């Protein structure tokens, strides 16, 4: 029985090990994805902050420069962690993409030094090409980060399809942020210039609104599902209140109504930006919450797989121990006694009728064999006595 349990546990242990290695892979990819997304999210602001800083005179932007330094540090930490994770045992098909990302990161380091050199100069002496390079090369790095993030998410989905909904929520929230940002850039322009939308801008804004309305509906469906992580639900609610309903939505609708009907927006540019940025940030936070939820679930799955692996391992060890103990019992209680009785029988058959027969007192099968051997020995003893008596007479 113990041997059968051991065999069954061996199969379960193999399956548990496979589940554990798969969970480890998902956890690794989730960690890489988290860092990629962090870099992707923050580098957008570093890029814009760098270009903005290059356009301002020395001493006019101390808070902006401090914020730029903080964002650089966050991007650096995230990229270093993502690239370190990619040096581990990941799918070889991803290696070229991460090498491309590594090269882009090295170029960014050089570009940062050049930006700092320009910022140390008076504004009129700065090379305007540096800002353009940050826009162009920064766009390339953002595209590589997005591509790497998508590829890593595909790996996660292929190993653990149960995470597909969270991955979709991340993608749709990020698409919503992109469409909202694109629309607000257009509105920033017309608000700042104090003019209405032209016909082409109006069509573009309608398309833009339709896209983010669709993508956001998908995010809400996933984020508000009964089994959705609480943090994701909270982020979805916050974004819904910050952008899609409440005072900001009323203001946005009024601004769009004004500029689409030939009237001024009715709000100053800075006031408009101050009111619109929290909503965009809240939408980006939904994507971040989805990424965090993926990482948390991957970590929990790895811990559960490790627990199962350890559990089956302990059961297997116990089954093997029982089997060994059973074998020892068989050896001591059956095999050794039978071997001794066989030896005694051989000696009795050879004529040694004085040998003691062991295990007579036992009441099991071994005792029965010993008693039968005793009867055999006594029978031979009587036969020999009769033969000796006959020879004597």
Tab-separated table of C-alpha atoms in Angstrom:
chain	number	residue	atom	x	y	z
A	1	UNK	CA	0.000	0.000	0.000
A	2	UNK	CA	2.796	2.391	0.938
A	3	UNK	CA	4.571	1.656	-2.325
A	4	UNK	CA	1.392	2.433	-4.262
A	5	UNK	CA	1.025	5.731	-2.389
A	6	UNK	CA	4.664	6.523	-3.135
A	7	UNK	CA	4.135	5.891	-6.849
A	8	UNK	CA	1.024	8.087	-6.910
A	9	UNK	CA	2.804	10.826	-4.974
A	10	UNK	CA	5.727	10.685	-7.387
A	11	UNK	CA	3.388	11.534	-10.265
A	12	UNK	CA	1.740	14.308	-8.267
A	13	UNK	CA	5.161	15.622	-7.262
A	14	UNK	CA	6.255	15.824	-10.898
A	15	UNK	CA	3.090	17.759	-11.785
A	16	UNK	CA	3.582	20.045	-8.775
A	17	UNK	CA	7.160	20.719	-9.848
A	18	UNK	CA	5.995	21.646	-13.334
A	19	UNK	CA	3.385	23.979	-11.860
A	20	UNK	CA	6.008	25.505	-9.600
A	21	UNK	CA	8.469	26.178	-12.437
A	22	UNK	CA	5.645	27.688	-14.517
A	23	UNK	CA	4.625	29.887	-11.578
A	24	UNK	CA	8.242	30.967	-11.152
A	25	UNK	CA	8.373	31.990	-14.808
A	26	UNK	CA	5.147	33.974	-14.522
A	27	UNK	CA	6.436	35.676	-11.376
A	28	UNK	CA	9.678	36.618	-13.154
A	29	UNK	CA	7.842	37.979	-16.186
A	30	UNK	CA	5.397	39.861	-13.957
A	31	UNK	CA	8.286	41.520	-12.138
A	32	UNK	CA	9.891	42.498	-15.447
A	33	UNK	CA	6.557	43.829	-16.720
A	34	UNK	CA	6.043	45.877	-13.575
A	35	UNK	CA	9.410	47.579	-14.043
A	36	UNK	CA	8.893	48.070	-17.772
A	37	UNK	CA	5.557	49.729	-17.129
A	38	UNK	CA	7.046	51.912	-14.411
A	39	UNK	CA	9.750	53.071	-16.829
A	40	UNK	CA	7.184	53.581	-19.584
A	41	UNK	CA	4.888	55.627	-17.343
A	42	UNK	CA	7.531	57.889	-15.830
A	43	UNK	CA	9.746	58.367	-18.889
A	44	UNK	CA	6.888	60.136	-20.683
A	45	UNK	CA	7.129	62.846	-18.033
A	46	UNK	CA	10.923	62.864	-18.049
A	47	UNK	CA	10.865	63.404	-21.809
A	48	UNK	CA	8.382	66.270	-21.595
A	49	UNK	CA	10.115	67.772	-18.566
A	50	UNK	CA	13.487	67.719	-20.326
A	51	UNK	CA	12.138	69.548	-23.380
A	52	UNK	CA	10.336	72.053	-21.159
A	53	UNK	CA	13.463	72.701	-19.059
A	54	UNK	CA	15.544	73.352	-22.180
A	55	UNK	CA	13.086	76.055	-23.245
A	56	UNK	CA	13.246	78.014	-19.973
A	57	UNK	CA	15.930	80.457	-18.779
A	58	UNK	CA	18.344	79.448	-16.031
A	59	UNK	CA	16.864	79.870	-12.570
A	60	UNK	CA	13.276	80.039	-13.802
A	61	UNK	CA	12.450	76.379	-13.200
A	62	UNK	CA	13.944	75.066	-9.909
A	63	UNK	CA	10.888	72.965	-9.056
A	64	UNK	CA	10.778	71.536	-12.577
A	65	UNK	CA	14.471	70.592	-12.476
A	66	UNK	CA	14.021	68.893	-9.107
A	67	UNK	CA	11.072	66.945	-10.447
A	68	UNK	CA	13.059	66.037	-13.564
A	69	UNK	CA	15.876	64.619	-11.417
A	70	UNK	CA	13.383	62.546	-9.415
A	71	UNK	CA	11.812	61.159	-12.577
A	72	UNK	CA	15.199	60.281	-14.022
A	73	UNK	CA	16.005	58.321	-10.884
A	74	UNK	CA	12.722	56.406	-11.044
A	75	UNK	CA	13.237	55.572	-14.727
A	76	UNK	CA	16.815	54.476	-14.038
A	77	UNK	CA	15.789	52.162	-11.197
A	78	UNK	CA	12.956	50.642	-13.227
A	79	UNK	CA	15.043	50.081	-16.364
A	80	UNK	CA	17.938	48.585	-14.403
A	81	UNK	CA	15.559	46.174	-12.670
A	82	UNK	CA	13.804	45.216	-15.922
A	83	UNK	CA	17.074	44.564	-17.742
A	84	UNK	CA	18.442	42.586	-14.791
A	85	UNK	CA	15.320	40.422	-14.868
A	86	UNK	CA	15.743	39.912	-18.606
A	87	UNK	CA	19.239	38.542	-17.967
A	88	UNK	CA	17.592	35.596	-16.208
A	89	UNK	CA	16.093	32.543	-17.885
A	90	UNK	CA	13.566	34.194	-20.217
A	91	UNK	CA	12.331	33.068	-23.625
A	92	UNK	CA	15.227	33.435	-26.118
A	93	UNK	CA	12.806	35.092	-28.551
A	94	UNK	CA	12.667	38.089	-26.185
A	95	UNK	CA	16.435	38.565	-25.993
A	96	UNK	CA	16.812	40.722	-29.161
A	97	UNK	CA	14.053	43.041	-27.968
A	98	UNK	CA	15.734	43.554	-24.616
A	99	UNK	CA	19.071	44.129	-26.326
A	100	UNK	CA	17.366	46.863	-28.330
A	101	UNK	CA	16.010	48.292	-25.085
A	102	UNK	CA	19.471	48.152	-23.524
A	103	UNK	CA	20.938	50.103	-26.449
A	104	UNK	CA	18.174	52.687	-26.184
A	105	UNK	CA	18.887	53.038	-22.473
A	106	UNK	CA	22.593	53.600	-23.114
A	107	UNK	CA	21.712	56.306	-25.648
A	108	UNK	CA	19.424	57.896	-23.063
A	109	UNK	CA	22.299	58.096	-20.567
A	110	UNK	CA	24.402	59.981	-23.114
A	111	UNK	CA	21.504	62.241	-24.030
A	112	UNK	CA	20.861	63.060	-20.377
A	113	UNK	CA	24.471	64.219	-20.001
A	114	UNK	CA	24.116	66.417	-23.074
A	115	UNK	CA	20.863	67.881	-21.730
A	116	UNK	CA	22.567	68.715	-18.430
A	117	UNK	CA	25.389	70.413	-20.322
A	118	UNK	CA	22.852	72.517	-22.225
A	119	UNK	CA	20.935	73.395	-19.060
A	120	UNK	CA	24.147	74.778	-17.559
A	121	UNK	CA	24.327	77.335	-20.385
A	122	UNK	CA	22.242	80.481	-20.848
A	123	UNK	CA	19.100	79.716	-22.830
A	124	UNK	CA	20.209	81.700	-25.898
A	125	UNK	CA	23.426	79.635	-26.125
A	126	UNK	CA	21.745	76.215	-26.014
A	127	UNK	CA	21.728	73.824	-28.937
A	128	UNK	CA	18.080	73.534	-29.957
A	129	UNK	CA	18.797	70.187	-31.611
A	130	UNK	CA	19.151	68.553	-28.183
A	131	UNK	CA	15.483	69.131	-27.372
A	132	UNK	CA	14.507	67.728	-30.751
A	133	UNK	CA	16.692	64.685	-30.151
A	134	UNK	CA	14.972	64.107	-26.823
A	135	UNK	CA	11.628	64.183	-28.583
A	136	UNK	CA	12.741	61.856	-31.382
A	137	UNK	CA	14.961	59.422	-29.473
A	138	UNK	CA	12.601	59.521	-26.512
A	139	UNK	CA	9.723	58.506	-28.771
A	140	UNK	CA	11.825	55.584	-29.975
A	141	UNK	CA	12.577	54.480	-26.424
A	142	UNK	CA	8.897	54.742	-25.483
A	143	UNK	CA	8.000	52.579	-28.488
A	144	UNK	CA	10.602	49.969	-27.472
A	145	UNK	CA	9.326	49.967	-23.895
A	146	UNK	CA	5.768	49.486	-25.125
A	147	UNK	CA	6.840	46.669	-27.436
A	148	UNK	CA	8.815	44.934	-24.689
A	149	UNK	CA	5.904	45.294	-22.273
A	150	UNK	CA	3.481	43.789	-24.792
A	151	UNK	CA	5.851	40.886	-25.529
A	152	UNK	CA	6.311	40.107	-21.831
A	153	UNK	CA	2.557	40.210	-21.268
A	154	UNK	CA	2.142	37.742	-24.128
A	155	UNK	CA	4.525	35.375	-22.324
A	156	UNK	CA	2.551	35.713	-19.100
A	157	UNK	CA	-0.707	35.045	-20.924
A	158	UNK	CA	0.694	31.947	-22.661
A	159	UNK	CA	1.855	30.423	-19.363
A	160	UNK	CA	-1.091	31.467	-17.200
A	161	UNK	CA	-4.229	32.300	-19.230
A	162	UNK	CA	-6.039	33.151	-15.986
A	163	UNK	CA	-4.186	36.487	-15.981
A	164	UNK	CA	-5.478	37.445	-19.438
A	165	UNK	CA	-8.256	39.677	-18.085
A	166	UNK	CA	-5.858	41.741	-15.999
A	167	UNK	CA	-3.507	42.052	-18.966
A	168	UNK	CA	-6.413	43.238	-21.108
A	169	UNK	CA	-7.386	45.751	-18.405
A	170	UNK	CA	-3.842	47.131	-18.415
A	171	UNK	CA	-3.790	47.435	-22.206
A	172	UNK	CA	-7.215	49.076	-22.421
A	173	UNK	CA	-6.498	51.493	-19.575
A	174	UNK	CA	-3.267	52.520	-21.279
A	175	UNK	CA	-5.086	52.927	-24.596
A	176	UNK	CA	-7.674	55.076	-22.817
A	177	UNK	CA	-4.914	57.238	-21.348
A	178	UNK	CA	-3.322	57.653	-24.784
A	179	UNK	CA	-6.598	58.679	-26.436
A	180	UNK	CA	-7.517	61.025	-23.594
A	181	UNK	CA	-4.053	62.572	-23.733
A	182	UNK	CA	-4.263	63.030	-27.495
A	183	UNK	CA	-7.654	64.715	-27.224
A	184	UNK	CA	-6.525	66.993	-24.417
A	185	UNK	CA	-3.448	68.078	-26.377
A	186	UNK	CA	-5.778	69.252	-29.135
A	187	UNK	CA	-8.009	71.028	-26.633
A	188	UNK	CA	-4.953	72.590	-24.967
A	189	UNK	CA	-4.001	74.079	-28.314
A	190	UNK	CA	-7.387	75.626	-29.092
A	191	UNK	CA	-7.880	76.813	-25.498
A	192	UNK	CA	-4.413	78.383	-25.465
A	193	UNK	CA	-4.970	80.087	-28.822
A	194	UNK	CA	-8.466	81.213	-27.871
A	195	UNK	CA	-10.031	79.832	-31.036
A	196	UNK	CA	-12.707	77.250	-31.929
A	197	UNK	CA	-12.073	73.818	-33.389
A	198	UNK	CA	-11.802	73.621	-37.138
A	199	UNK	CA	-13.732	70.946	-39.015
A	200	UNK	CA	-10.864	68.456	-39.151
A	201	UNK	CA	-10.090	68.905	-35.450
A	202	UNK	CA	-13.761	68.371	-34.623
A	203	UNK	CA	-13.846	65.088	-36.558
A	204	UNK	CA	-10.608	63.955	-34.939
A	205	UNK	CA	-11.956	64.771	-31.481
A	206	UNK	CA	-15.139	62.788	-32.143
A	207	UNK	CA	-13.105	59.762	-33.222
A	208	UNK	CA	-10.851	60.213	-30.218
A	209	UNK	CA	-13.798	60.356	-27.812
A	210	UNK	CA	-15.339	57.264	-29.377
A	211	UNK	CA	-12.132	55.303	-28.952
A	212	UNK	CA	-11.553	56.105	-25.308
A	213	UNK	CA	-15.238	55.560	-24.512
A	214	UNK	CA	-15.000	52.034	-25.946
A	215	UNK	CA	-11.694	51.163	-24.282
A	216	UNK	CA	-12.839	52.556	-20.940
A	217	UNK	CA	-16.028	50.481	-21.058
A	218	UNK	CA	-13.841	47.374	-21.325
A	219	UNK	CA	-11.727	48.521	-18.385
A	220	UNK	CA	-14.816	49.058	-16.237
A	221	UNK	CA	-16.244	45.669	-17.148
A	222	UNK	CA	-13.058	43.958	-15.978
A	223	UNK	CA	-12.241	46.253	-13.081
A	224	UNK	CA	-15.690	46.134	-11.513
A	225	UNK	CA	-16.222	42.376	-11.922
A	226	UNK	CA	-16.883	40.486	-8.659
A	227	UNK	CA	-13.502	38.731	-8.770
A	228	UNK	CA	-11.474	41.842	-9.654
A	229	UNK	CA	-8.706	42.839	-7.207
A	230	UNK	CA	-9.893	45.504	-4.723
A	231	UNK	CA	-7.046	47.871	-5.653
A	232	UNK	CA	-8.060	47.725	-9.310
A	233	UNK	CA	-11.702	48.392	-8.436
A	234	UNK	CA	-10.663	51.404	-6.374
A	235	UNK	CA	-8.507	52.764	-9.206
A	236	UNK	CA	-11.338	52.339	-11.727
A	237	UNK	CA	-13.778	54.142	-9.423
A	238	UNK	CA	-11.290	56.966	-8.877
A	239	UNK	CA	-10.728	57.432	-12.620
A	240	UNK	CA	-14.451	57.278	-13.330
A	241	UNK	CA	-15.059	60.069	-10.831
A	242	UNK	CA	-12.036	62.121	-11.900
A	243	UNK	CA	-12.585	62.090	-15.668
A	244	UNK	CA	-15.765	60.378	-16.836
A	245	UNK	CA	-18.222	61.926	-14.385
A	246	UNK	CA	-18.498	64.771	-11.927
A	247	UNK	CA	-17.299	68.393	-12.183
A	248	UNK	CA	-14.485	67.769	-14.655
A	249	UNK	CA	-16.744	66.004	-17.160
A	250	UNK	CA	-19.190	68.914	-16.928
A	251	UNK	CA	-16.356	71.366	-17.581
A	252	UNK	CA	-14.953	69.313	-20.464
A	253	UNK	CA	-18.378	69.043	-22.089
A	254	UNK	CA	-18.821	72.814	-21.792
A	255	UNK	CA	-15.394	73.528	-23.300
A	256	UNK	CA	-16.028	71.143	-26.200
A	257	UNK	CA	-19.484	72.630	-26.771
A	258	UNK	CA	-17.990	76.128	-26.881
A	259	UNK	CA	-15.040	75.419	-29.196
A	260	UNK	CA	-17.135	73.248	-31.517
A	261	UNK	CA	-19.725	75.993	-31.984
A	262	UNK	CA	-17.398	78.836	-32.874
A	263	UNK	CA	-17.057	80.229	-29.350
A	264	UNK	CA	-13.983	80.608	-27.108
A	265	UNK	CA	-13.398	77.860	-24.554
A	266	UNK	CA	-14.335	80.123	-21.654
A	267	UNK	CA	-11.361	79.074	-19.491
A	268	UNK	CA	-7.690	80.052	-19.311
A	269	UNK	CA	-5.122	77.514	-20.511
A	270	UNK	CA	-3.395	77.013	-17.153
A	271	UNK	CA	-6.720	76.589	-15.366
A	272	UNK	CA	-7.780	74.067	-17.995
A	273	UNK	CA	-4.549	72.103	-17.591
A	274	UNK	CA	-4.858	72.119	-13.821
A	275	UNK	CA	-8.376	70.703	-14.092
A	276	UNK	CA	-7.616	68.090	-16.780
A	277	UNK	CA	-4.349	66.569	-15.549
A	278	UNK	CA	-5.786	64.766	-12.466
A	279	UNK	CA	-8.184	62.809	-14.666
A	280	UNK	CA	-5.421	61.688	-17.012
A	281	UNK	CA	-3.283	60.668	-14.046
A	282	UNK	CA	-6.175	58.690	-12.552
A	283	UNK	CA	-6.598	56.747	-15.804
A	284	UNK	CA	-2.867	55.965	-15.900
A	285	UNK	CA	-3.180	54.769	-12.295
A	286	UNK	CA	-5.708	52.147	-13.436
A	287	UNK	CA	-3.144	50.661	-15.804
A	288	UNK	CA	-0.580	50.680	-12.987
A	289	UNK	CA	-3.072	48.972	-10.652
A	290	UNK	CA	-3.653	46.229	-13.233
A	291	UNK	CA	0.104	45.672	-13.562
A	292	UNK	CA	0.444	45.506	-9.773
A	293	UNK	CA	-2.438	43.019	-9.598
A	294	UNK	CA	-0.717	40.792	-12.158
A	295	UNK	CA	2.475	40.817	-10.081
A	296	UNK	CA	0.604	40.106	-6.838
A	297	UNK	CA	-1.356	37.195	-8.298
A	298	UNK	CA	1.805	35.779	-9.863
A	299	UNK	CA	3.579	35.938	-6.500
A	300	UNK	CA	0.658	34.265	-4.723
A	301	UNK	CA	0.492	31.546	-7.390
A	302	UNK	CA	4.212	30.890	-6.993
A	303	UNK	CA	3.849	30.621	-3.214
A	304	UNK	CA	0.895	28.228	-3.579
A	305	UNK	CA	2.779	26.091	-6.108
A	306	UNK	CA	5.768	25.974	-3.764
A	307	UNK	CA	3.491	24.936	-0.892
A	308	UNK	CA	1.983	22.133	-2.970
A	309	UNK	CA	5.423	20.995	-4.078
A	310	UNK	CA	6.610	20.859	-0.482
A	311	UNK	CA	3.415	19.081	0.586
A	312	UNK	CA	3.681	16.358	-2.036
A	313	UNK	CA	7.376	16.022	-1.240
A	314	UNK	CA	6.602	15.417	2.437
A	315	UNK	CA	3.873	12.898	1.579
A	316	UNK	CA	6.271	11.078	-0.740
A	317	UNK	CA	8.956	10.975	1.948
A	318	UNK	CA	6.409	9.658	4.438
A	319	UNK	CA	5.236	6.990	1.978
A	320	UNK	CA	8.813	5.910	1.281
A	321	UNK	CA	9.534	5.832	5.009
A	322	UNK	CA	6.464	3.653	5.593
A	323	UNK	CA	7.483	1.367	2.752
A	324	UNK	CA	10.986	1.028	4.199
A	325	UNK	CA	9.570	0.452	7.661
A	326	UNK	CA	7.243	-2.190	6.252
A	327	UNK	CA	10.164	-3.838	4.509
A	328	UNK	CA	12.134	-3.884	7.753
A	329	UNK	CA	9.171	-5.454	9.528
A	330	UNK	CA	8.828	-8.087	6.816
A	331	UNK	CA	12.523	-8.850	7.034
A	332	UNK	CA	12.482	-9.133	10.805
A	333	UNK	CA	9.151	-10.899	11.186
A	334	UNK	CA	9.022	-13.122	8.113
A	335	UNK	CA	12.086	-13.295	5.891
A	336	UNK	CA	14.680	-13.847	8.621
A	337	UNK	CA	12.584	-16.449	10.514
A	338	UNK	CA	11.853	-18.364	7.296
A	339	UNK	CA	15.533	-18.332	6.446
A	340	UNK	CA	16.398	-19.750	9.862
A	341	UNK	CA	13.696	-22.418	9.615
A	342	UNK	CA	14.977	-23.378	6.160
A	343	UNK	CA	18.435	-23.855	7.647
A	344	UNK	CA	17.047	-25.944	10.485
A	345	UNK	CA	15.099	-28.093	8.000
A	346	UNK	CA	18.261	-28.673	5.992
A	347	UNK	CA	20.132	-29.786	9.093
A	348	UNK	CA	17.263	-32.032	10.193
A	349	UNK	CA	17.086	-33.576	6.728
A	350	UNK	CA	20.827	-34.141	6.942
A	351	UNK	CA	20.382	-36.147	10.095
A	352	UNK	CA	20.927	-33.599	12.835
A	353	UNK	CA	17.936	-34.355	15.043
A	354	UNK	CA	19.291	-32.565	18.117
A	355	UNK	CA	18.974	-29.044	16.713
A	356	UNK	CA	16.415	-26.781	18.346
A	357	UNK	CA	13.477	-25.599	16.241
A	358	UNK	CA	12.941	-21.836	16.804
A	359	UNK	CA	9.701	-19.796	16.764
A	360	UNK	CA	7.582	-22.615	18.212
A	361	UNK	CA	5.795	-20.123	20.466
A	362	UNK	CA	4.656	-17.884	17.609
A	363	UNK	CA	0.998	-18.083	16.670
A	364	UNK	CA	1.288	-16.854	13.094
A	365	UNK	CA	2.250	-18.650	9.874
A	366	UNK	CA	5.904	-18.753	10.909
A	367	UNK	CA	4.906	-20.528	14.120
A	368	UNK	CA	2.823	-23.034	12.121
A	369	UNK	CA	5.830	-23.828	9.907
A	370	UNK	CA	8.017	-24.228	13.006
A	371	UNK	CA	5.505	-26.636	14.555
A	372	UNK	CA	5.343	-28.650	11.313
A	373	UNK	CA	9.141	-28.823	11.293
A	374	UNK	CA	9.070	-29.995	14.919
A	375	UNK	CA	6.647	-32.792	13.964
A	376	UNK	CA	8.936	-33.736	11.070
A	377	UNK	CA	11.983	-33.825	13.374
A	378	UNK	CA	10.149	-35.944	15.971
A	379	UNK	CA	8.979	-38.316	13.227
A	380	UNK	CA	12.549	-38.751	12.013
A	381	UNK	CA	13.680	-39.271	15.600
A	382	UNK	CA	11.165	-42.097	16.118
A	383	UNK	CA	12.042	-43.635	12.758
A	384	UNK	CA	15.748	-43.608	13.646
A	385	UNK	CA	15.005	-45.151	17.059
A	386	UNK	CA	13.038	-47.961	15.420
A	387	UNK	CA	15.833	-48.586	12.930
A	388	UNK	CA	18.438	-48.734	15.702
A	389	UNK	CA	16.254	-51.112	17.718
A	390	UNK	CA	15.789	-53.375	14.708
A	391	UNK	CA	19.538	-53.500	14.074
A	392	UNK	CA	20.209	-54.293	17.730
A	393	UNK	CA	17.768	-57.210	17.714
